[in-house]
Amino acid sequence: MEFRIVTKALKYIVIGVFALWTLIPLAWIVSLAFKSYAEWRVSYFVPKNPTTDNFVLLFKPEELLGRYGVMGATAIIEPATKPLINSLIVTAATTFLAVFIGFFTAYGASRYRAPGPFTLFFTLLTRMLPPAIFITPIMVYYSNLGLLDTYFGLVFLYSAVTVTYAIWILKGFIDAVPVEWEEAAMLEGATPIKVVFKVVLPLVRPGLVVAGLFIFLLTWSELLFALVLTNISAVTLPVHISKYVGAVGQLFGPQAALALIGSIIPVAIGYAIQKHLVTGFTFGMVRG
Amino acid sequence: MAFLKLEGISKKYNDRFALDNITLSVEKGEILSIAGPPGSGKTTLLKIIAGLVKPTSGRVYVEGTDITETPPYLRGFSMVFETPPVYPDRTGYENIAFPLRLRKLPEDEVRKRVYEVAELLAIKHILSRKPSTYSGGEYQRVALARALVTSPKLLLLDEPFRNLDAKIREHMVVWFKQLQAKLGITIVYATHDPLEAFTIGNRAAILLNGRVKQYGLPANILRNPLSHDVDEFISIPALNTFKVRFRSMDDEVLIQLNSITIRKRAKLNTENGEGEAIATVRPMDISVSRSPGEGTVAGRVELIQYLGANILATVRVGDLSIRVVVPKDAVIREGEDIYLSLDPARIRLYETSSGRRLDVVV
């Protein structure tokens, strides 16, 4: 009995420590976003004079200089609207493309065997090296192909990298669909293409949602490649955040404000689709 | 003309024959059951008929037309698999309507046909429910409804009731046979259970290791198996199999089983006048008594197993173990001495090397 109380207490302590560990930085961002310039570097959480200035400045960068003087002399000339829209476009396109290609690759890998030594394992190769080593060659290629600072350039790279996740997540889901279910449909008059779209695709919808959400989050927060490959027209949100640096130091307030806006979007999407993550996926439920 | 005809169907996987030269035919409106143990090639054979698997050689004909190369979606057949095609992401109605929607039928036609078949199979109450709420029997009926809703030319069933527990299965088998009589649909029915095959089929084929070992009316196969492996497969409970010596004389065969000599009226289908053979007797063809009589053999009961309606006793006779079926109300105990008697007509002889049936009833 006592032992159970101890383990239970331990459980809560571990969970509590972990929760603090992850939530404190988040709380700090919320707090910073509403703090005025004078309070950015102080160590208390709740701002004395809460302000929405940081948010307003995001969309009126021309006022930065007037407000903070030398401190506000940044490279920022554009409001945050454009990077926000860029990020949405690039992330949505990447997610769609990676899940779409990933689904068909996973279907092929699940149902057919490739000749020779080519296995699905090879798709993991790109994940085994640190991304940083790809940057230089990709820069060179992109520069020659005219893909620097374009949506297409980013989407192409992001989907090539994240499609691996889509393949592996979806393969598990497709493997769980009995081949007989496809064969029955084929006998009932469905061509192989129709079988994929009318039988397999709806059955693995929860897998599509999981893979999509995962890739959305990865792409949404990607900084390294975007920083190198974009400059003006295709700048994404993380890159834009990193540009709030004044002549003397980081502009923590606007950075936090934009990070907060940037976090709300994926959280909202995750919340909206959470019911698709769990419903409708009960295989092998034949009972006697 | 036979409705469905298989001619010399073989299927090889990596040099191993999954099916070896299968020739069968099915008449319109008839049920052909294919019985065979797991791995005997039943599913492969059904899939070849369905067009889901290509045979290595051989042809499939429907009403005289060669359909070997026709893709499955143009054949107009239906199939219910061991894992019945009932999709968990949609309701019973949508599952049954699925093949009709593929045919792009108008919605009121779809509704009419779904309700018709649901009425027939008594599953109207589950049309609006998702499969996770079904009982095993309902699940199987939805699968069947889906297969029937298109009025297929041929229905292929691969162990459709395997996942049901024994009592429900028994009920479903009878119900299914009545349903078929009502619909008159042509069916190929695969099962691992020979008794289920004999109950359901107008004709049955015994498939062992990819070959049709015997094909015909269930009663004939049951009474007169043509090879040792068929006899072994269809006998439940398992056969008594002995090594014997035989000597044939005119219309009679002398069978020597250790110290026991049995005379059987039969002619032998072999050139040898004497030699070794395999003899089999079904446990229910041996009778038991407490007192010795003419031609009885004494033995001691070693083990008792309960089969339901009967008791299966393993009796030690000399150095032989003989299994016999005893009526349930015969009180019999382990260690007891009893006497066995056996109708010689019930003994079957098979060639040792090939397993071919040797005795011909005269």
XYZ file of C-alpha atoms in Angstrom:
650
model
C 0.000 0.000 0.000
C 2.693 2.444 1.029
C 4.765 1.341 -1.886
C 1.948 2.300 -4.215
C 1.719 5.768 -2.737
C 5.454 6.230 -3.141
C 5.427 5.149 -6.792
C 2.434 7.342 -7.456
C 4.141 10.312 -5.847
C 7.287 9.613 -7.840
C 5.257 9.481 -11.022
C 3.771 12.918 -10.358
C 7.155 14.363 -9.435
C 8.707 13.121 -12.682
C 5.785 14.390 -14.736
C 5.851 17.696 -12.873
C 9.573 18.229 -13.428
C 9.207 17.387 -17.090
C 6.231 19.711 -17.467
C 8.153 22.582 -15.881
C 11.150 21.807 -18.042
C 9.124 22.182 -21.211
C 6.653 24.830 -20.114
C 9.001 27.397 -18.534
C 10.506 28.519 -21.866
C 6.992 28.787 -23.270
C 5.834 30.810 -20.303
C 8.878 33.005 -20.692
C 7.963 33.722 -24.296
C 4.425 34.676 -23.308
C 5.773 36.922 -20.593
C 8.383 38.542 -22.856
C 5.862 39.178 -25.592
C 3.938 41.504 -23.287
C 6.890 43.157 -21.607
C 8.100 46.611 -22.531
C 11.677 47.315 -23.522
C 12.742 48.166 -19.954
C 11.664 44.773 -18.632
C 13.162 42.442 -21.294
C 16.235 41.668 -19.248
C 14.665 41.428 -15.777
C 14.073 38.074 -14.120
C 10.434 38.294 -13.043
C 7.633 36.639 -14.976
C 4.688 39.004 -14.793
C 5.299 42.300 -16.561
C 4.779 45.425 -14.406
C 3.385 47.415 -17.338
C 1.990 44.911 -19.790
C 1.992 46.250 -23.337
C 1.001 45.129 -26.813
C 3.707 47.291 -28.412
C 5.740 44.254 -29.404
C 2.863 42.961 -31.504
C 2.149 46.328 -33.067
C 5.811 46.771 -34.027
C 5.781 43.432 -35.854
C 3.495 44.921 -38.408
C 4.909 48.477 -38.337
C 8.675 47.975 -38.591
C 9.196 51.610 -39.579
C 8.425 52.620 -35.986
C 11.201 50.469 -34.551
C 13.857 53.105 -35.009
C 11.753 55.833 -33.479
C 10.858 53.727 -30.478
C 14.184 52.168 -29.587
C 16.716 54.524 -31.128
C 19.966 52.849 -32.064
C 18.703 49.724 -30.430
C 15.908 49.572 -33.004
C 18.188 49.919 -36.014
C 17.583 46.491 -37.522
C 17.644 44.872 -40.887
C 13.873 44.579 -40.679
C 12.093 46.603 -43.275
C 9.044 44.426 -43.945
C 6.108 43.762 -41.656
C 5.772 40.178 -40.372
C 2.727 39.564 -42.583
C 4.722 38.388 -45.570
C 6.865 35.814 -43.691
C 3.724 34.514 -42.005
C 2.039 33.978 -45.359
C 5.254 32.531 -46.816
C 5.511 30.049 -43.996
C 1.884 29.013 -44.427
C 2.298 28.486 -48.161
C 5.609 26.638 -47.931
C 4.494 24.451 -45.028
C 1.116 23.592 -46.531
C 2.637 22.735 -49.903
C 5.400 20.673 -48.311
C 2.974 18.781 -46.111
C 0.673 17.986 -48.999
C 3.458 16.938 -51.336
C 5.342 14.828 -48.784
C 2.200 13.032 -47.608
C 0.973 12.509 -51.171
C 4.258 11.074 -52.449
C 4.862 9.288 -49.157
C 1.496 7.537 -49.344
C 2.116 6.098 -52.785
C 5.684 5.122 -51.967
C 4.541 3.461 -48.758
C 1.767 1.665 -50.629
C 4.256 0.317 -53.147
C 6.676 -0.686 -50.423
C 3.932 -2.387 -48.454
C 2.417 -4.322 -51.343
C 5.264 -4.986 -53.753
C 8.892 -5.972 -53.509
C 11.502 -3.926 -55.326
C 14.053 -5.881 -57.342
C 17.668 -6.009 -56.252
C 19.023 -4.517 -53.064
C 16.709 -1.492 -53.123
C 14.752 -1.515 -49.948
C 12.822 1.091 -48.102
C 15.756 1.331 -45.752
C 17.522 3.461 -48.346
C 15.061 6.260 -47.803
C 16.508 6.637 -44.322
C 19.946 7.473 -45.668
C 19.187 11.171 -45.961
C 18.252 11.184 -42.299
C 21.526 9.698 -41.173
C 23.777 12.623 -41.953
C 23.599 16.000 -40.249
C 21.628 18.358 -42.512
C 24.331 21.013 -42.225
C 26.633 19.123 -44.558
C 24.080 19.362 -47.368
C 23.851 23.112 -47.176
C 26.797 24.076 -49.315
C 26.075 21.751 -52.265
C 22.423 22.693 -52.166
C 23.352 26.385 -52.150
C 25.464 25.838 -55.277
C 22.790 23.845 -57.062
C 20.043 26.277 -56.145
C 22.094 29.244 -57.172
C 22.692 27.719 -60.611
C 19.106 26.609 -61.018
C 17.730 29.942 -59.899
C 15.898 28.357 -56.977
C 17.306 30.553 -54.221
C 14.709 32.583 -52.377
C 11.760 30.849 -54.100
C 8.788 28.937 -52.708
C 9.488 26.082 -55.053
C 13.082 25.761 -53.868
C 12.040 25.474 -50.245
C 9.093 23.175 -50.875
C 11.188 20.910 -53.065
C 13.895 20.532 -50.440
C 11.547 20.245 -47.464
C 9.351 17.607 -49.068
C 12.354 15.593 -50.212
C 13.594 15.518 -46.638
C 10.289 14.942 -44.829
C 8.858 12.394 -47.263
C 10.900 9.788 -45.382
C 8.743 10.313 -42.307
C 5.559 10.105 -44.343
C 6.696 6.827 -45.906
C 7.569 5.170 -42.638
C 4.527 6.351 -40.740
C 2.132 5.423 -43.550
C 3.717 2.083 -44.286
C 2.759 0.930 -40.801
C -0.837 1.966 -41.405
C -1.017 0.404 -44.873
C 0.533 -2.848 -43.641
C -2.398 -3.083 -41.229
C -4.926 -3.098 -44.083
C -5.444 -6.736 -45.100
C -4.658 -7.339 -48.763
C -7.927 -9.301 -48.950
C -9.853 -6.066 -48.442
C -8.310 -4.726 -51.606
C -8.814 -7.965 -53.473
C -12.499 -8.060 -52.554
C -12.957 -4.553 -53.931
C -11.105 -5.541 -57.068
C -13.541 -8.393 -57.613
C -16.447 -6.076 -56.954
C -15.426 -4.011 -59.940
C -12.718 -1.629 -58.743
C -9.645 -1.107 -60.899
C -6.317 -1.127 -59.015
C -6.253 2.694 -58.970
C -9.791 2.862 -57.601
C -8.872 0.334 -54.929
C -6.139 2.648 -53.697
C -8.350 5.730 -53.623
C -11.626 4.203 -52.418
C -10.400 1.520 -50.046
C -6.863 2.103 -48.814
C -6.813 5.886 -48.682
C -9.945 6.243 -46.506
C -8.808 3.428 -44.239
C -5.453 5.025 -43.500
C -6.831 8.556 -43.061
C -5.687 8.686 -39.421
C -2.184 7.855 -40.674
C -2.353 10.662 -43.221
C -3.352 13.043 -40.452
C -0.531 11.891 -38.159
C 2.095 12.097 -40.905
C 0.721 15.443 -42.081
C 0.761 16.984 -38.619
C 4.266 15.727 -37.952
C 5.615 17.108 -41.219
C 3.730 20.366 -40.747
C 5.406 20.913 -37.379
C 8.868 20.030 -38.673
C 8.586 22.319 -41.672
C 6.912 25.147 -39.816
C 9.818 25.456 -37.419
C 12.694 24.789 -39.817
C 15.342 27.505 -39.579
C 18.689 26.285 -40.903
C 17.888 25.725 -44.586
C 15.480 28.614 -44.803
C 18.085 30.954 -43.353
C 20.579 30.001 -46.046
C 18.250 29.612 -48.992
C 16.007 32.658 -48.587
C 16.686 36.329 -48.559
C 13.735 38.597 -49.265
C 10.756 37.143 -51.078
C 10.518 33.615 -49.593
C 11.601 34.404 -46.024
C 9.803 32.148 -43.548
C 8.663 32.906 -40.032
C 11.648 31.419 -38.134
C 14.045 33.318 -40.372
C 12.106 36.520 -39.854
C 12.212 36.048 -36.080
C 15.968 35.701 -36.215
C 16.218 39.076 -37.955
C 14.982 41.081 -34.974
C 18.436 42.053 -33.888
C 19.191 45.660 -33.125
C 22.520 47.402 -33.382
C 23.236 46.616 -29.757
C 21.454 43.333 -29.158
C 18.453 41.063 -29.613
C 14.996 42.595 -29.694
C 13.507 40.058 -27.329
C 10.049 41.620 -27.195
C 9.138 41.446 -30.907
C 10.908 38.084 -31.215
C 8.770 36.645 -28.438
C 5.619 38.202 -29.848
C 6.208 36.674 -33.270
C 7.187 33.307 -31.779
C 3.910 33.351 -29.874
C 1.913 34.015 -33.051
C 3.940 31.334 -34.762
C 3.101 28.779 -32.048
C -0.599 29.475 -32.003
C -1.096 28.299 -35.583
C 0.201 24.713 -35.221
C -1.483 24.378 -31.827
C -4.793 25.447 -33.378
C -4.364 23.000 -36.251
C -3.433 20.164 -33.896
C -6.486 20.908 -31.789
C -8.779 21.019 -34.801
C -7.726 17.639 -36.145
C -7.209 15.737 -32.916
C -10.403 13.760 -33.281
C -9.156 12.345 -36.597
C -6.113 11.011 -34.817
C -8.065 8.469 -32.834
C -11.358 7.700 -34.548
C -12.192 4.998 -36.980
C -9.104 2.874 -36.664
C -10.024 -0.496 -35.314
C -8.658 -3.361 -37.347
C -8.900 -7.067 -36.696
C -12.045 -6.880 -34.691
C -13.652 -10.104 -35.836
C -15.348 -11.654 -32.865
C -16.918 -15.030 -32.333
C -21.807 -27.499 -70.340
C -20.231 -26.912 -66.970
C -20.637 -23.366 -65.677
C -17.098 -23.089 -64.398
C -14.314 -25.279 -65.638
C -10.720 -25.432 -64.461
C -8.391 -27.202 -66.812
C -4.919 -28.316 -65.747
C -4.374 -25.392 -63.367
C -0.885 -25.292 -61.859
C 0.765 -22.627 -59.785
C 4.447 -22.621 -58.952
C 6.111 -20.455 -56.321
C 9.903 -20.698 -56.463
C 9.939 -24.152 -58.017
C 7.432 -25.473 -55.519
C 4.010 -26.437 -56.805
C 1.326 -24.722 -54.757
C -1.206 -26.249 -57.133
C -0.514 -29.153 -59.419
C -2.651 -29.826 -62.458
C -6.094 -29.113 -61.040
C -9.044 -29.996 -63.219
C -12.508 -29.395 -61.798
C -15.890 -28.270 -62.962
C -18.890 -26.683 -61.295
C -22.439 -26.778 -62.630
C -24.689 -23.739 -62.525
C -26.463 -23.338 -59.188
C -24.287 -25.885 -57.475
C -21.955 -25.623 -54.498
C -18.547 -27.153 -54.941
C -16.668 -27.395 -51.681
C -12.934 -27.639 -51.627
C -11.622 -29.207 -48.470
C -7.996 -29.270 -47.522
C -5.765 -28.641 -44.530
C -4.132 -25.215 -44.131
C -1.452 -24.723 -46.780
C -3.000 -27.167 -49.235
C -3.596 -24.451 -51.827
C -7.318 -23.703 -51.342
C -6.895 -19.947 -51.185
C -4.550 -19.914 -54.178
C -7.070 -21.925 -56.171
C -9.910 -19.522 -55.290
C -7.725 -16.545 -56.138
C -6.935 -18.072 -59.514
C -10.643 -18.502 -60.188
C -11.143 -14.898 -59.089
C -8.313 -13.661 -61.284
C -6.313 -12.268 -58.365
C -3.507 -14.753 -58.974
C -2.289 -15.832 -62.399
C -1.849 -19.582 -62.852
C 1.556 -20.801 -64.054
C -0.297 -22.985 -66.525
C -3.864 -24.102 -67.204
C -7.054 -22.322 -68.198
C -10.211 -21.121 -66.484
C -13.482 -21.225 -68.431
C -16.857 -19.735 -67.586
C -19.698 -21.043 -69.722
C -17.162 -22.104 -72.325
C -15.373 -18.752 -72.535
C -11.717 -18.654 -71.586
C -11.364 -16.016 -68.848
C -7.816 -16.838 -67.750
C -6.568 -13.417 -68.826
C -9.627 -11.400 -67.750
C -8.797 -9.001 -64.880
C -10.739 -9.634 -61.651
C -12.826 -6.443 -61.889
C -14.315 -7.560 -65.188
C -15.226 -11.103 -64.137
C -18.358 -10.293 -62.180
C -17.546 -12.633 -59.282
C -17.585 -11.964 -55.553
C -15.381 -13.383 -52.873
C -15.606 -13.537 -49.091
C -12.225 -14.002 -47.489
C -11.095 -15.432 -44.208
C -10.536 -11.799 -43.224
C -13.943 -10.633 -44.423
C -13.911 -7.399 -46.384
C -15.870 -5.221 -43.985
C -14.186 -1.833 -43.785
C -14.044 -0.487 -40.230
C -14.207 3.138 -41.330
C -17.774 2.990 -42.676
C -21.220 1.835 -41.637
C -22.833 -1.450 -42.596
C -24.886 0.379 -45.209
C -21.813 1.939 -46.808
C -19.991 -1.380 -46.738
C -22.782 -3.182 -48.540
C -23.337 -0.283 -50.917
C -19.644 -0.100 -51.808
C -19.684 -2.427 -54.851
C -22.851 -0.728 -56.139
C -21.276 2.710 -55.842
C -18.333 1.423 -57.870
C -20.872 0.652 -60.569
C -22.234 4.194 -60.232
C -25.826 3.042 -59.723
C -28.375 5.746 -58.888
C -28.845 6.311 -55.161
C -32.406 4.947 -54.946
C -31.351 1.773 -56.748
C -28.452 1.383 -54.305
C -30.786 1.869 -51.357
C -33.286 -0.635 -52.733
C -30.705 -3.333 -53.272
C -28.917 -2.812 -49.972
C -32.200 -3.096 -48.079
C -33.217 -6.161 -50.067
C -30.058 -8.053 -49.264
C -30.037 -6.823 -45.657
C -33.588 -8.109 -45.271
C -32.571 -11.451 -46.739
C -29.635 -11.835 -44.363
C -31.544 -10.388 -41.374
C -29.060 -7.595 -40.736
C -31.217 -4.506 -41.232
C -30.570 -3.479 -37.634
C -26.859 -2.971 -38.159
C -26.971 -0.937 -41.362
C -26.339 2.356 -39.594
C -23.715 0.969 -37.231
C -19.963 0.721 -37.631
C -18.361 -2.749 -37.764
C -16.714 -2.424 -34.341
C -20.156 -2.951 -32.785
C -20.993 -6.169 -34.657
C -21.055 -9.678 -33.285
C -19.043 -12.293 -35.164
C -22.123 -13.592 -36.963
C -23.248 -10.108 -37.969
C -19.789 -9.294 -39.233
C -19.812 -12.372 -41.438
C -23.291 -11.592 -42.724
C -22.312 -8.075 -43.700
C -19.409 -9.531 -45.657
C -21.781 -11.955 -47.306
C -24.308 -9.215 -48.012
C -21.601 -7.200 -49.711
C -20.671 -10.180 -51.820
C -24.293 -10.892 -52.753
C -25.552 -7.372 -53.404
C -24.127 -7.319 -56.929
C -25.829 -10.647 -57.802
C -22.488 -12.166 -58.796
C -22.261 -14.909 -61.410
C -20.089 -16.887 -59.052
C -19.487 -16.564 -55.329
C -16.144 -17.651 -53.917
C -15.995 -18.291 -50.192
C -12.705 -18.854 -48.429
C -13.332 -20.225 -44.935
C -15.998 -17.588 -44.393
C -17.023 -18.946 -41.010
C -13.611 -19.826 -39.677
C -13.435 -17.033 -37.136
C -16.769 -17.921 -35.584
C -16.973 -20.110 -32.526
C -18.168 -23.665 -33.043
C -21.826 -23.207 -32.076
C -22.405 -20.117 -34.189
C -20.569 -21.744 -37.052
C -22.819 -24.771 -36.978
C -25.819 -22.478 -37.109
C -24.350 -20.356 -39.914
C -23.512 -23.396 -42.047
C -27.097 -24.642 -41.975
C -28.481 -21.160 -42.507
C -26.121 -20.628 -45.383
C -27.087 -23.828 -47.108
C -30.765 -22.826 -46.926
C -29.927 -19.383 -48.235
C -28.111 -20.848 -51.208
C -31.057 -23.106 -52.004
C -33.245 -20.002 -52.073
C -30.902 -17.935 -54.255
C -29.660 -20.676 -56.558
C -26.291 -18.987 -56.829
C -23.200 -20.921 -57.959
C -20.620 -21.195 -55.213
C -17.112 -22.470 -54.671
C -16.622 -22.952 -50.948
C -13.215 -23.628 -49.392
C -12.819 -24.982 -45.886
C -10.295 -26.881 -43.793
C -13.101 -28.890 -42.197
C -14.077 -31.913 -44.329
C -17.397 -32.350 -42.530
C -18.333 -28.737 -43.207
C -17.356 -29.293 -46.840
C -19.574 -32.371 -47.077
C -22.477 -30.580 -45.377
C -22.337 -27.546 -47.635
C -21.227 -28.924 -50.972
C -23.297 -30.669 -53.609
C -19.940 -31.976 -54.632
C -16.623 -31.899 -52.879
C -12.981 -31.946 -53.869
C -10.301 -33.016 -51.441
C -7.212 -30.888 -51.964
C -4.010 -32.194 -50.409
C -0.573 -30.671 -51.068
C -1.832 -28.838 -54.122
C -3.485 -31.836 -55.769
C -7.098 -32.864 -56.024
C -6.932 -36.293 -54.464
C -10.605 -37.096 -54.791
C -13.583 -35.339 -56.302
C -17.219 -36.336 -56.254
C -20.351 -36.616 -54.143
C -19.693 -36.098 -50.430
C -21.265 -39.423 -49.490
C -19.016 -41.302 -51.915
C -15.868 -39.689 -50.643
C -16.865 -40.323 -47.063
C -17.746 -43.973 -47.694
C -15.100 -44.791 -50.185
C -11.875 -42.805 -49.897
C -9.502 -43.669 -52.721
C -6.213 -43.020 -50.987
C -4.778 -43.210 -47.525
C -4.206 -39.446 -47.186
C -7.829 -38.690 -48.106
C -9.025 -41.272 -45.599
C -6.796 -39.705 -42.960
C -7.929 -36.178 -43.749
C -11.673 -36.816 -43.720
C -11.777 -39.102 -40.706
C -12.707 -37.347 -37.489
C -11.661 -38.523 -34.924
C -8.340 -39.602 -36.386
C -8.039 -42.989 -38.078
C -6.456 -46.125 -36.746
C -3.655 -46.891 -39.158
C -1.779 -50.190 -38.991
C 0.949 -51.897 -40.910
C -0.371 -55.290 -41.984
C 0.520 -58.235 -44.177
C -2.051 -59.455 -46.664
C -2.641 -62.503 -48.787
C -5.349 -62.522 -51.397
C -7.364 -65.595 -52.318
C -10.205 -65.518 -54.862
C -12.847 -63.223 -53.370
C -11.161 -62.962 -50.033
C -8.199 -61.259 -48.441
C -6.437 -62.491 -45.344
C -5.167 -59.581 -43.303
C -2.566 -60.275 -40.669
C -2.330 -57.578 -38.012
C 0.294 -58.794 -35.555
C -1.316 -61.891 -34.065
C -4.805 -60.999 -35.265
C -6.074 -62.473 -38.514
C -8.996 -60.876 -40.318
C -10.817 -62.217 -43.342
C -12.286 -59.623 -45.632
C -14.393 -60.179 -48.706
C -12.685 -58.120 -51.361
C -10.606 -58.273 -54.497
C -7.260 -56.532 -54.537
C -6.307 -53.971 -57.060
C -2.690 -55.165 -57.278
C -0.643 -57.786 -59.026
C 0.946 -59.037 -55.839
C -0.792 -61.978 -54.226
C 0.694 -61.026 -50.885
C 2.779 -58.378 -49.227
C 2.703 -55.451 -46.837
C -0.002 -52.828 -46.809
C -1.533 -50.084 -44.737
C -4.855 -50.895 -43.133
C -7.160 -48.249 -41.686
C -10.238 -48.427 -39.519
C -12.247 -45.489 -38.258
C -12.639 -45.373 -34.481
C -16.448 -45.449 -34.832
C -16.337 -48.643 -36.892
C -15.065 -50.711 -34.010
C -17.555 -51.902 -31.418
C -16.909 -52.596 -27.800
C -18.338 -55.123 -25.353
C -17.600 -56.250 -21.835
C -17.763 -59.949 -22.546
C -15.861 -61.946 -25.150
C -17.768 -63.070 -28.231
C -16.944 -64.639 -31.541
C -14.026 -62.924 -33.223
C -13.473 -60.391 -30.442
C -10.074 -59.218 -29.314
C -9.271 -58.514 -25.676
C -7.699 -55.243 -24.665
C -7.270 -52.821 -21.795
C -8.543 -49.243 -21.807
C -5.600 -46.885 -21.541
C -7.082 -43.466 -22.001
C -10.486 -41.851 -22.287
C -11.288 -38.635 -24.161
C -14.686 -36.937 -24.303
C -15.863 -35.935 -27.765
C -19.281 -34.580 -26.883
C -21.787 -37.162 -27.993
C -19.321 -39.984 -27.561
C -16.240 -41.155 -25.759
C -13.016 -41.928 -27.535
C -11.148 -44.738 -25.816
C -7.585 -45.746 -26.539
C -7.336 -49.484 -26.033
C -4.108 -51.428 -25.699
C -4.182 -54.771 -27.528
C -0.831 -56.537 -27.305
C 1.569 -53.917 -28.597
C -1.092 -52.077 -30.605
C -2.931 -48.939 -29.550
C -6.425 -48.923 -31.017
C -8.777 -45.972 -30.784
C -12.482 -46.747 -30.550
C -15.593 -44.638 -30.193
C -17.836 -45.730 -27.334
C -21.371 -44.400 -26.756
C -21.439 -41.872 -23.952
C -23.765 -43.900 -21.723
C -21.504 -46.956 -21.784
C -19.713 -46.583 -18.469
C -16.111 -47.301 -19.187
C -13.063 -46.688 -17.072
C -9.382 -46.432 -17.688
C -7.613 -49.693 -16.800
C -10.675 -51.782 -17.530
C -10.511 -54.918 -19.706
C -12.844 -54.876 -22.725
C -13.390 -56.719 -25.983
C -13.267 -55.221 -29.425
C -14.948 -56.477 -32.519
C -14.631 -55.195 -36.009
C -16.637 -55.603 -39.162
C -14.062 -56.684 -41.796
C -15.988 -54.715 -44.430
C -14.946 -51.523 -42.614
C -11.245 -52.171 -42.975
C -9.612 -50.441 -45.897
C -6.296 -51.434 -47.420
C -3.827 -49.074 -49.045
C -0.572 -49.638 -50.890
C 2.369 -48.840 -48.604
C 4.423 -46.946 -51.194
C 1.768 -44.817 -52.909
C -1.125 -44.788 -50.442
C -3.407 -45.968 -53.268
C -6.524 -47.894 -52.274
C -6.058 -51.638 -52.770
C -9.291 -53.349 -51.848
C -12.206 -53.410 -54.241
C -15.498 -54.369 -52.704
C -17.034 -57.448 -54.380
